[in-house]
Short mmCIF file of C-alpha atoms in Angstrom, two decimals:
data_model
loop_
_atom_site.label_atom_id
_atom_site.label_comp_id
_atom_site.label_asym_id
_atom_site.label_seq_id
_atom_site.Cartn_x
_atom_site.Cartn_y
_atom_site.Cartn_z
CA UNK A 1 0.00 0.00 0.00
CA UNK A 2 1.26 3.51 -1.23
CA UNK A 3 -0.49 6.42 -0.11
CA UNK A 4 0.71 10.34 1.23
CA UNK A 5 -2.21 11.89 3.49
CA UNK A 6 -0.53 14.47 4.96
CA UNK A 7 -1.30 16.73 1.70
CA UNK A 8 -4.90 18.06 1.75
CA UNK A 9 -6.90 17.29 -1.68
CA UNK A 10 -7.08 14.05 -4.09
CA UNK A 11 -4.32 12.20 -3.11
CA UNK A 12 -3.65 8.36 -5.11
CA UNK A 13 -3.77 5.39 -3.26
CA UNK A 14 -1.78 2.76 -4.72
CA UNK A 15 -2.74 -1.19 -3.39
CA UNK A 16 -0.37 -4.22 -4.71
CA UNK A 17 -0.59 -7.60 -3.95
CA UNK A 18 1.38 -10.19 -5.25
CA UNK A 19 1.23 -9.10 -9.09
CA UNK A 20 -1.76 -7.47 -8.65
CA UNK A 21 -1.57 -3.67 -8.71
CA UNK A 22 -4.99 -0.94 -7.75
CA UNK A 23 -5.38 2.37 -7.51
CA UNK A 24 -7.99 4.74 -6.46
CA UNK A 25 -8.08 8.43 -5.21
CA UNK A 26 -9.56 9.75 -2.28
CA UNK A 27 -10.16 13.46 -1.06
CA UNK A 28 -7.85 13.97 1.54
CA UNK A 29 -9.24 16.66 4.02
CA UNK A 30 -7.38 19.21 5.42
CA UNK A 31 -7.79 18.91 9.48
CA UNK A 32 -9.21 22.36 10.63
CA UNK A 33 -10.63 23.94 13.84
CA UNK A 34 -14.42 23.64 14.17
CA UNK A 35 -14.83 25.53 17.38
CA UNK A 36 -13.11 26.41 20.77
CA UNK A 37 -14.59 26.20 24.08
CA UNK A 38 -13.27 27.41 27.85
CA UNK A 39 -13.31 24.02 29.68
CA UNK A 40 -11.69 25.58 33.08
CA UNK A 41 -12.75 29.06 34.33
CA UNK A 42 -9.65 32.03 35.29
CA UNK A 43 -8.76 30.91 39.34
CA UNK A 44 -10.30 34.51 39.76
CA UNK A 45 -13.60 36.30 38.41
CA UNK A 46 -14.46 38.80 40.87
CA UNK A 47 -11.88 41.87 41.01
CA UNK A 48 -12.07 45.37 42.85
CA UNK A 49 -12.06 48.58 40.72
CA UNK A 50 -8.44 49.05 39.67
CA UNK A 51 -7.19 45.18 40.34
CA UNK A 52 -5.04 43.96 36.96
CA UNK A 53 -7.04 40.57 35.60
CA UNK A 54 -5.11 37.76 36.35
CA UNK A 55 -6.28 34.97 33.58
CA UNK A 56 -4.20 32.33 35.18
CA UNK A 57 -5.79 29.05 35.77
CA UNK A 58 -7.89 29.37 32.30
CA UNK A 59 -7.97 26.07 30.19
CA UNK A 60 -9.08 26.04 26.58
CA UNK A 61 -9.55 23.32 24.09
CA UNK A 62 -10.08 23.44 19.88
CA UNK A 63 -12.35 21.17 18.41
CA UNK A 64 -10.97 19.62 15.11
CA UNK A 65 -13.02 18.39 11.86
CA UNK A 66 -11.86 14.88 12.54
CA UNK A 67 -12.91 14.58 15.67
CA UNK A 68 -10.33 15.31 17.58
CA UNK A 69 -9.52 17.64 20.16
CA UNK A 70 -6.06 19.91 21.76
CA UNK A 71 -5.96 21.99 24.69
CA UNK A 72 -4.52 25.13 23.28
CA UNK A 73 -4.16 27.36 26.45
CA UNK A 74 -1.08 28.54 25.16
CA UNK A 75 -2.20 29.59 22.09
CA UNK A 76 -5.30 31.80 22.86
CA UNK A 77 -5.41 35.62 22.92
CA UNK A 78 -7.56 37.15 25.20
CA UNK A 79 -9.46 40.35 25.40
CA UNK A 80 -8.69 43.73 27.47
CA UNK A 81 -10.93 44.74 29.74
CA UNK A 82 -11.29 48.22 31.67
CA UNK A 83 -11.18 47.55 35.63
CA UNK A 84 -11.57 51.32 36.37
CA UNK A 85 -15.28 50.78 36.74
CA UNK A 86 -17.29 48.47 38.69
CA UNK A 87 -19.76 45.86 36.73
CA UNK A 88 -19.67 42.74 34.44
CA UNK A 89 -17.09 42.23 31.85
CA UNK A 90 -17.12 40.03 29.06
CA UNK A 91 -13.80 38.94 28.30
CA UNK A 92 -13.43 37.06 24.94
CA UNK A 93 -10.97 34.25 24.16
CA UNK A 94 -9.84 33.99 20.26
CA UNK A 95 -7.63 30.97 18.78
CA UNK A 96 -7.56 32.25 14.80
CA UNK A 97 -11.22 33.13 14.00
CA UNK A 98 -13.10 31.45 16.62
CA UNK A 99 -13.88 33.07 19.95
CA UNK A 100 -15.31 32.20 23.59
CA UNK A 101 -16.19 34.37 26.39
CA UNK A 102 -16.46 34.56 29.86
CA UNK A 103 -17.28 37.33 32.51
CA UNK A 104 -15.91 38.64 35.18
CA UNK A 105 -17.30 40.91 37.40
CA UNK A 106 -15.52 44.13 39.20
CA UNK A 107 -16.78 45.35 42.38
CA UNK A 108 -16.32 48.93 44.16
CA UNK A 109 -14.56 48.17 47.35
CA UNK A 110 -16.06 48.74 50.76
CA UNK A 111 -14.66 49.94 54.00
CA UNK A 112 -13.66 47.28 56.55
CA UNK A 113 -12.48 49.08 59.00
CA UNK A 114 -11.28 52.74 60.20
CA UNK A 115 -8.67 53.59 62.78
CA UNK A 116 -7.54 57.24 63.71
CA UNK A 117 -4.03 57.97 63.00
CA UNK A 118 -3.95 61.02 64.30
CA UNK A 119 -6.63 62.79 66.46
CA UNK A 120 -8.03 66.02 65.84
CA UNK A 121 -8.02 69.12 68.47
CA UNK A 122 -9.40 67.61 71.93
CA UNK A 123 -9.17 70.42 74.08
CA UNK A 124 -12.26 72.96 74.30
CA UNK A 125 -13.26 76.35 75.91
CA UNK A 126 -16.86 76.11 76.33
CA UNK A 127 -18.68 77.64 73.20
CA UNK A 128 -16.10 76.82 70.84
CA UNK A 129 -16.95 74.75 67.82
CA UNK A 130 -15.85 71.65 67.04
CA UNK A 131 -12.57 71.43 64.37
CA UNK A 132 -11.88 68.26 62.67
CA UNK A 133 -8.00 70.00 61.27
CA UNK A 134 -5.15 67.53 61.55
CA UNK A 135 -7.08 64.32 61.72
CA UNK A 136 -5.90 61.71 60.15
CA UNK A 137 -7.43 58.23 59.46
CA UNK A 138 -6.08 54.96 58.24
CA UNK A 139 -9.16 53.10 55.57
CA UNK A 140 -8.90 49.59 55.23
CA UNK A 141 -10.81 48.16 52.15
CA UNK A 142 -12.33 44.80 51.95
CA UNK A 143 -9.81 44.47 48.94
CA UNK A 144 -6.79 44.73 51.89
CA UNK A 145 -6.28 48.16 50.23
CA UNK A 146 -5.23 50.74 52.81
CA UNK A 147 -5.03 54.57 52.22
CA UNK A 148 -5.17 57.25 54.93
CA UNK A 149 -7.94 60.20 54.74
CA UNK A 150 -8.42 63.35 56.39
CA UNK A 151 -11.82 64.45 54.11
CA UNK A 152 -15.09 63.11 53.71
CA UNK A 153 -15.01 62.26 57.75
CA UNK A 154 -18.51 62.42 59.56
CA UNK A 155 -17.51 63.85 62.89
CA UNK A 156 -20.93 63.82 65.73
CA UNK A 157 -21.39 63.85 69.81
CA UNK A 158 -19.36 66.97 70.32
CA UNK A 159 -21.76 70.05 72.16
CA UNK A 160 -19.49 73.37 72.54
CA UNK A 161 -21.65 74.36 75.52
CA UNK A 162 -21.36 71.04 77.36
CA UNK A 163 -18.30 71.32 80.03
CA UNK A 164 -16.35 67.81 80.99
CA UNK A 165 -15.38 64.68 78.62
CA UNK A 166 -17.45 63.35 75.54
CA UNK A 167 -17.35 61.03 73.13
CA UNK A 168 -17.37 62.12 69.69
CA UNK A 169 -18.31 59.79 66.84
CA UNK A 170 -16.16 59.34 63.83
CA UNK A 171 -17.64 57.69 60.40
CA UNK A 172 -16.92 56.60 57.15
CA UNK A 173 -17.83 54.49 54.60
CA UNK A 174 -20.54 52.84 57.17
CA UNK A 175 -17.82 52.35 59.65
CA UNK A 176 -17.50 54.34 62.54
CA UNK A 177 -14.93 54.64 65.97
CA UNK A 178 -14.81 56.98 68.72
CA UNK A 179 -12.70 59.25 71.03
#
């Protein structure tokens, strides 16, 4: 037996036995991609506004004409997205023409917690108003993103015409602390 099927097209096939010689042709297909498909999901799909997309842990396989099939993570580009603003994402996975998709969805951080770095003034003479100048607090996010703030601080409990100790109330974000 004579044949060559790693050309695509009619290709000869050449059969001898003893003296006896055939030939034939057949159509020799050439093997192509049919479709792609994510078979493993990105370790990670939910981000905070700003994180970079990590992709690792993705898994993709091709689907060939013949039937058979190659995992071709290596191979795929993937799609850009923008993490500057919070919602769902499609990102789309390409090998040559064919394409996939998956989404990921990006989240606005919350506070966690608040701690006061630096107080403001604590000292009073009765009828003086309250002055939140030189505080300082440390924000932790629930994305373990810390940044320290000294505007947008809710400051209540102080009374200028009450003599003796209070407590004032500090909040942000939903979180609050006193002093």
């Amino acid at each position: 037996v004579k044949y060559d099927f790693s050309k695509a097209g009619e290709q000869s096939v050449i059969v001898s036995y003893q003296e006896c010689t055939c030939s034939f042709t057949v159509n020799v297909k050439k093997v192509e991609v049919t479709s792609i498909k994510i078979t493993k999901f990105p370790n990670k799909t939910q981000y905070f506004v700003g994180d970079v997309i990590d992709h690792a842990g993705i898994s993709v396989t091709a689907y060939y004409n013949n039937g058979t099939e190659k995992v071709i993570d290596k191979e795929i580009v993937l799609s850009e997205i923008d993490s500057s603003t919070p919602g769902e994402k499609e990102i789309s996975v390409m090998f040559g023409t064919f394409t996939d998709s998956f989404t990921v969805s990006v989240i606005e951080p919350t506070v966690a917690e608040i701690t006061i770095i630096t107080l403001p003034k604590i000292n009073y003479y009765d009828g003086e108003e309250f002055s939140s100048d030189g505080c300082v607090v440390s924000v932790l996010y629930n994305s373990l993103k810390r940044e320290e703030i000294t505007e947008g601080l809710v400051f209540s409990g102080f009374d200028p015409f009450t003599l003796g100790e209070q407590v004032v109330t500090l909040q942000f974000g939903g979180r609050s602390t006193t002093f």
